[in-house]
XYZ file of C-alpha atoms in Angstrom:
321
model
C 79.302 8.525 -71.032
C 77.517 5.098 -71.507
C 79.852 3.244 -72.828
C 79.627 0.356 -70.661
C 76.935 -2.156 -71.197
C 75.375 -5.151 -68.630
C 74.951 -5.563 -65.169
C 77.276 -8.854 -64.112
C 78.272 -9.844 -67.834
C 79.755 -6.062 -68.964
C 81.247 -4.848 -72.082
C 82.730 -1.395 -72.739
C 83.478 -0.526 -75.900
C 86.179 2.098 -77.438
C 87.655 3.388 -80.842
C 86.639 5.708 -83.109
C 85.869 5.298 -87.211
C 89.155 6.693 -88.137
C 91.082 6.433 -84.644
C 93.794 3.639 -84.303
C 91.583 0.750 -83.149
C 88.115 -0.393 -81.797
C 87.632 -2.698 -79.023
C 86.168 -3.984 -76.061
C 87.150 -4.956 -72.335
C 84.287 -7.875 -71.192
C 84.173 -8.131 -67.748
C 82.211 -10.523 -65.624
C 82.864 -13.181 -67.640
C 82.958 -17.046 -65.885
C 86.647 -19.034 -65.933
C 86.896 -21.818 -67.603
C 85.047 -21.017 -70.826
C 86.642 -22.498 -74.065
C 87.213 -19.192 -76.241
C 89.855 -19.250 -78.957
C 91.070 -15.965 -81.598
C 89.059 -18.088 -84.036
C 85.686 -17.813 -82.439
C 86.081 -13.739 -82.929
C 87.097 -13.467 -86.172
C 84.160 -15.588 -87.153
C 81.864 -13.298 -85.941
C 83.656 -10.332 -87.255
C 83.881 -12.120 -90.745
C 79.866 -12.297 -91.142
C 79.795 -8.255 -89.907
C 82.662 -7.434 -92.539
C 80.769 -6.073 -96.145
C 81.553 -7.766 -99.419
C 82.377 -5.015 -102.128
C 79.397 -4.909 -103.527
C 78.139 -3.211 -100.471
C 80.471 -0.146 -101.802
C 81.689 0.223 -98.194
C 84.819 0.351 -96.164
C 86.595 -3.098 -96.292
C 88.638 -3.737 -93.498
C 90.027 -7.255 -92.764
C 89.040 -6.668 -88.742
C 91.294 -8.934 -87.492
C 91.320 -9.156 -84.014
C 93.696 -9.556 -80.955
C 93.181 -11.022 -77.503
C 95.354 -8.899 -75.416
C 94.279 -10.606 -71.982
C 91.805 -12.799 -69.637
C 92.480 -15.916 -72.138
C 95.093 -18.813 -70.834
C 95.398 -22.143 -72.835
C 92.059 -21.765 -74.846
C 90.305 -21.062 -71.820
C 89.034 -17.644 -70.162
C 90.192 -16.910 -66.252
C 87.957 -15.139 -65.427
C 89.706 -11.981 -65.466
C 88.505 -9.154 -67.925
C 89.232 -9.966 -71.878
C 90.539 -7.434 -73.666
C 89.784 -7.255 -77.659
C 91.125 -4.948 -79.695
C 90.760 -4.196 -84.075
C 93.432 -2.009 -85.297
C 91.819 0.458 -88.198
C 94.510 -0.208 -91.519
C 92.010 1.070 -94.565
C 90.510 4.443 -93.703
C 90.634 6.968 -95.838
C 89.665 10.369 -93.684
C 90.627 12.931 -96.714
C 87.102 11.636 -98.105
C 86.171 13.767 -94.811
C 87.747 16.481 -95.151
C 84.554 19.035 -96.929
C 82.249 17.913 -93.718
C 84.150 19.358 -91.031
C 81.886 22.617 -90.582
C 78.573 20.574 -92.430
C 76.062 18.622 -90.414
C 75.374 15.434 -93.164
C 72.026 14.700 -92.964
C 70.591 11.973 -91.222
C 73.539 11.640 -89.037
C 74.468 12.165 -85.657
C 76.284 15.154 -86.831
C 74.508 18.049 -85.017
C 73.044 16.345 -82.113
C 76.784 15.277 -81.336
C 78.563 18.605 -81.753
C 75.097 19.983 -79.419
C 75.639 17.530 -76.754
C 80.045 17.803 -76.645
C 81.094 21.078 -78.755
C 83.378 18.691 -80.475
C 83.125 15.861 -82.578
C 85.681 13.660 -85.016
C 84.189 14.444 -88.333
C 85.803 11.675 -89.848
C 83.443 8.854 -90.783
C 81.236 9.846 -87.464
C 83.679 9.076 -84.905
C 82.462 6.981 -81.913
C 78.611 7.379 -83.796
C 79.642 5.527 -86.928
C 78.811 2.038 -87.542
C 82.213 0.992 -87.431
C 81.561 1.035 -83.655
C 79.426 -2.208 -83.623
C 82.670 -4.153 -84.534
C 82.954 -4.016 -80.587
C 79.834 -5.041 -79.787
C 79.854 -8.352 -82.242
C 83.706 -9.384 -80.764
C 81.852 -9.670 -77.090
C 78.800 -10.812 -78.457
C 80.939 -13.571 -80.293
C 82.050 -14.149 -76.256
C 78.453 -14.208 -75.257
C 77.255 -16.811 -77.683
C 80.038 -19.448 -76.037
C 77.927 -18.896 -72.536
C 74.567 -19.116 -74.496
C 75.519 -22.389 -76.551
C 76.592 -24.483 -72.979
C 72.841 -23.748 -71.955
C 71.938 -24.887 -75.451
C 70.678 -21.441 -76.500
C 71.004 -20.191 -79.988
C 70.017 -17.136 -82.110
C 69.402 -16.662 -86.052
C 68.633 -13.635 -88.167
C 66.495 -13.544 -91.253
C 66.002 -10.379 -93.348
C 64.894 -9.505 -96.690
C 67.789 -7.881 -98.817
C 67.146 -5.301 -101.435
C 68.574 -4.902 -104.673
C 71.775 -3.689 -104.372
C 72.791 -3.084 -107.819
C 69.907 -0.827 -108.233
C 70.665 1.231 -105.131
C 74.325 1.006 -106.607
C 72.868 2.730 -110.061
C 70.360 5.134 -108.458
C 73.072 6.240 -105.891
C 70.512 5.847 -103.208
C 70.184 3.441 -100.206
C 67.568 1.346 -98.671
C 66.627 -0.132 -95.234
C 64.958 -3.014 -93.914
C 63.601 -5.450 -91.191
C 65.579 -7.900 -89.304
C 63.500 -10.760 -87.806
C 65.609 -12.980 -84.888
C 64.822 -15.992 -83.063
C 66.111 -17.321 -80.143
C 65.333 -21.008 -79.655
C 66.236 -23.120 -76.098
C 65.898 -19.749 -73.644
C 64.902 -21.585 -69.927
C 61.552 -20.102 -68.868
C 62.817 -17.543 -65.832
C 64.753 -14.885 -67.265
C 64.199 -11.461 -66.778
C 62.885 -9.154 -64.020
C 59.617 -8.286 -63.455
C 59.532 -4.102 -62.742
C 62.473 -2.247 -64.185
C 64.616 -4.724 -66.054
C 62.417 -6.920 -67.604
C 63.941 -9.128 -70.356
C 61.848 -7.498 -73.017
C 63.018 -3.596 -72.258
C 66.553 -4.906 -71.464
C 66.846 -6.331 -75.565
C 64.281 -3.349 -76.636
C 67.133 -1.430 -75.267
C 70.312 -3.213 -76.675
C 68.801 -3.218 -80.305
C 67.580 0.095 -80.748
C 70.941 0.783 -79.342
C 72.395 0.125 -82.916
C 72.634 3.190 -84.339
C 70.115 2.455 -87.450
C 67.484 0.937 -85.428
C 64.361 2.776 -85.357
C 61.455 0.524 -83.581
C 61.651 -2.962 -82.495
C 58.147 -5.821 -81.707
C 57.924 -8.873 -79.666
C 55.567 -11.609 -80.815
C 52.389 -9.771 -82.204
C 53.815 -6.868 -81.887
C 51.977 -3.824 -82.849
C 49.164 -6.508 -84.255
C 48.259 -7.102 -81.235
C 46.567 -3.534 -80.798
C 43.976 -4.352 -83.297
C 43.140 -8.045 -81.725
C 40.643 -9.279 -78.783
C 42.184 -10.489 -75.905
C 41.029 -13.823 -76.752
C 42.613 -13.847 -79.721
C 45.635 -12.732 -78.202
C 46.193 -14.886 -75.042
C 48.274 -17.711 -76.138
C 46.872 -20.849 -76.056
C 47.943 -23.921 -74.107
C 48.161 -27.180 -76.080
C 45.677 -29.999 -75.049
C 48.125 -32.573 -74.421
C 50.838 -30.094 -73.888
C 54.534 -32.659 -72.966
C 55.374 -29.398 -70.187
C 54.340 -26.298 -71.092
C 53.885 -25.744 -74.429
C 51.302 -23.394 -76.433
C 49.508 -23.344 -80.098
C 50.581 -19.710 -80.705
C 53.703 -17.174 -79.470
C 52.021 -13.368 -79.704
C 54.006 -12.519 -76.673
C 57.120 -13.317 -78.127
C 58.233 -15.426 -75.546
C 57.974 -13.342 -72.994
C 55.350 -12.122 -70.006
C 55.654 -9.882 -67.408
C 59.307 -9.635 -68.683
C 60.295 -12.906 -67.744
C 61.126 -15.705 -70.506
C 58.164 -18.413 -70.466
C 60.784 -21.025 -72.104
C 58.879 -20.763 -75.805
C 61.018 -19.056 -78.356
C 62.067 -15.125 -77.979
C 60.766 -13.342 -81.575
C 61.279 -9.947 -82.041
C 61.674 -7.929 -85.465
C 63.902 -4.511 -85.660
C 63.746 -1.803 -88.400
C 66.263 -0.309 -89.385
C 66.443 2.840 -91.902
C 68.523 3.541 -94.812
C 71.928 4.456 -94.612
C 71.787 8.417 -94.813
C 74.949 8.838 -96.674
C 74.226 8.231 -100.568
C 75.639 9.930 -103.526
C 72.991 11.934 -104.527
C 72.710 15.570 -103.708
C 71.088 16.992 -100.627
C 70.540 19.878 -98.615
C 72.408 20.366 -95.180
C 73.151 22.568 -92.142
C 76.371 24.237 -92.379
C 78.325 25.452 -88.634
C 77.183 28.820 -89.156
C 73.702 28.172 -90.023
C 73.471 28.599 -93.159
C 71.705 25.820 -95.951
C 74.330 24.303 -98.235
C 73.880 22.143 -100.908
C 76.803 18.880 -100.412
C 77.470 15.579 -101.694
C 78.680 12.842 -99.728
C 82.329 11.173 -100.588
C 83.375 8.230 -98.498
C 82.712 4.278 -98.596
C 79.120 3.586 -97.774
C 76.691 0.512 -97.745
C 73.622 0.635 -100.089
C 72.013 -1.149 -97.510
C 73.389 -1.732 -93.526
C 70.286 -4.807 -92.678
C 72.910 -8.264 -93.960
C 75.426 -6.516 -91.494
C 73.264 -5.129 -88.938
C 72.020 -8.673 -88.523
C 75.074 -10.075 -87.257
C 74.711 -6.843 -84.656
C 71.332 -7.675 -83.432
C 72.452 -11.328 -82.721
C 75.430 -9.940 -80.708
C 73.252 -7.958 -78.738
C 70.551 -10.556 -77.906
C 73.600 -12.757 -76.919
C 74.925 -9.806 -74.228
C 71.084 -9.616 -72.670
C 70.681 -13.236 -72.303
C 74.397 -14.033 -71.189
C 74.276 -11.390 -68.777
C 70.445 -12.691 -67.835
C 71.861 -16.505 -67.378
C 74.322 -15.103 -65.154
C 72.100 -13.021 -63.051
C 69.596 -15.701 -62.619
C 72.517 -17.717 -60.257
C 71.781 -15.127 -57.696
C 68.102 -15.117 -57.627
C 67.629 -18.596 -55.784
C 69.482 -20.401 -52.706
């Protein structure tokens, strides 16, 4: 079970959808760190959906239950936990013996014989809640190195998804501006495969590019070697195609990648799905959904950048006398 995620800076996650709580346990993580309650809920505040997204609204306020002493971490493990107050698991109760489609349904009753129909269990999106209250302890490591990370995306029309009872998905663009050239590995855990792997982690994420990205197929290698600026103050270059990163190591320009994610398969129309037995049934999904998961996947994506490059920082203290 891989619940547990980094190599010096780790983070397991627990909690179900409709369980008592979601949390996390981050171990790893230096003493002396300022971190205060306020610096989650932030974090949790930008994941949490307005109403208009149609979907579960849950206040996610969160509790520090150790590793913290005086607004400063001891570095002992931090435990964070979000108590569930507003499911509502009768909206459930037709989909115990149906595979919704789209979801993780079948693949997780295949791998366990059992699953927690309600909401999806461990493989809802309610799980990332976990994964942005560490991330929110990440980004205190990053910003002391001067590191930061934004999201852009383009957001649909939600009020037409909302009237066509249909949903949509998008791409989520991040930057990551100050990274120290060095970071990463250069076999196995190269910094590129290490966030490749933490965003397509998300459970909506479908394909992720650095730099040029899949452009870069149809270019000449001249036109995709980065060029060095004349006068360059350091090293600095006229273009980024590789994203920021070679050989999967950081070359100190800005990290770029963009992640797509796909629509969220529970909508209000109609469709056709796998019953237990076998059989084809016609069902309509009940429940709180988003029209749209990208504005709160964002907030995800940044959370899991912050986890490789925290972790990355922190590894790269062992790498030189």
């Amino acid at each position: 079970m891989q619940n547990t995620f980094g190599n010096i800076f780790k983070v397991t996650t627990f909690g179900e959808s409709h369980g008592r709580a979601l949390g996390c346990v981050i171990d790893g993580c230096p003493a002396g760190l300022d971190l205060c309650i306020e610096d989650i809920e932030k974090e949790l505040a930008r994941r949490r959906p307005g109403k208009e997204h149609g979907s579960r609204d849950e206040k996610d306020m969160p509790e520090i239950l150790s590793g913290i002493y005086e607004g400063k971490t001891l570095g002992t493990p931090i435990g964070i936990v979000v108590y569930n107050t507003n499911q509502e698991s009768k909206d459930y109760n037709d989909l115990k013996d149906v595979y919704r489609p789209g979801h993780a349904d079948y693949s997780w009753d295949a791998k366990f014989g059992i699953r927690d129909h309600r909401g999806g269990g461990r493989s809802s999106g309610r799980e990332t809640l976990s994964r942005v209250a560490a991330g929110a302890v990440a980004k205190k490591i990053l910003s002391l190195h001067k590191m930061e990370i934004t999201t852009m995306f383009d957001a649909p029309n939600i009020e037409k998804l909302r009237e066509e009872k249909d949903s949509a998905g998008g791409i989520i663009t991040c930057r990551v501006t100050g990274v120290p050239a060095g970071l990463g590995e250069p076999v196995f855990d190269k910094l590129d495969a290490r966030l490749a792997g933490a965003i397509v982690s998300i459970g909506a994420c479908k394909g992720i590019e650095f730099g040029a990205g899949f452009a870069s197929a149809q270019s000449k290698g001249s036109e995709n070697n980065d060029r060095p600026k004349e006068f360059p103050n350091g090293f600095e270059f006229e273009t980024n195609n590789a994203g920021g990163i070679l050989g999967g190591i950081s070359t100190g320009q800005e990290i770029i990648f963009r992640a797509a994610f796909k629509p969220t398969p529970s909508i209000g129309k109609k469709q056709r799905a796998f019953a237990k037995d076998g059989s084809v049934k016609e069902m309509e999904i009940k429940g709180r959904h988003d029209y749209c998961i990208v504005p709160r996947a964002a907030i995800v994506v940044e959370a899991m950048t912050a986890l490789v490059l925290a972790d990355f920082l922190l590894l790269s203290r062992l790498t030189r006398i």
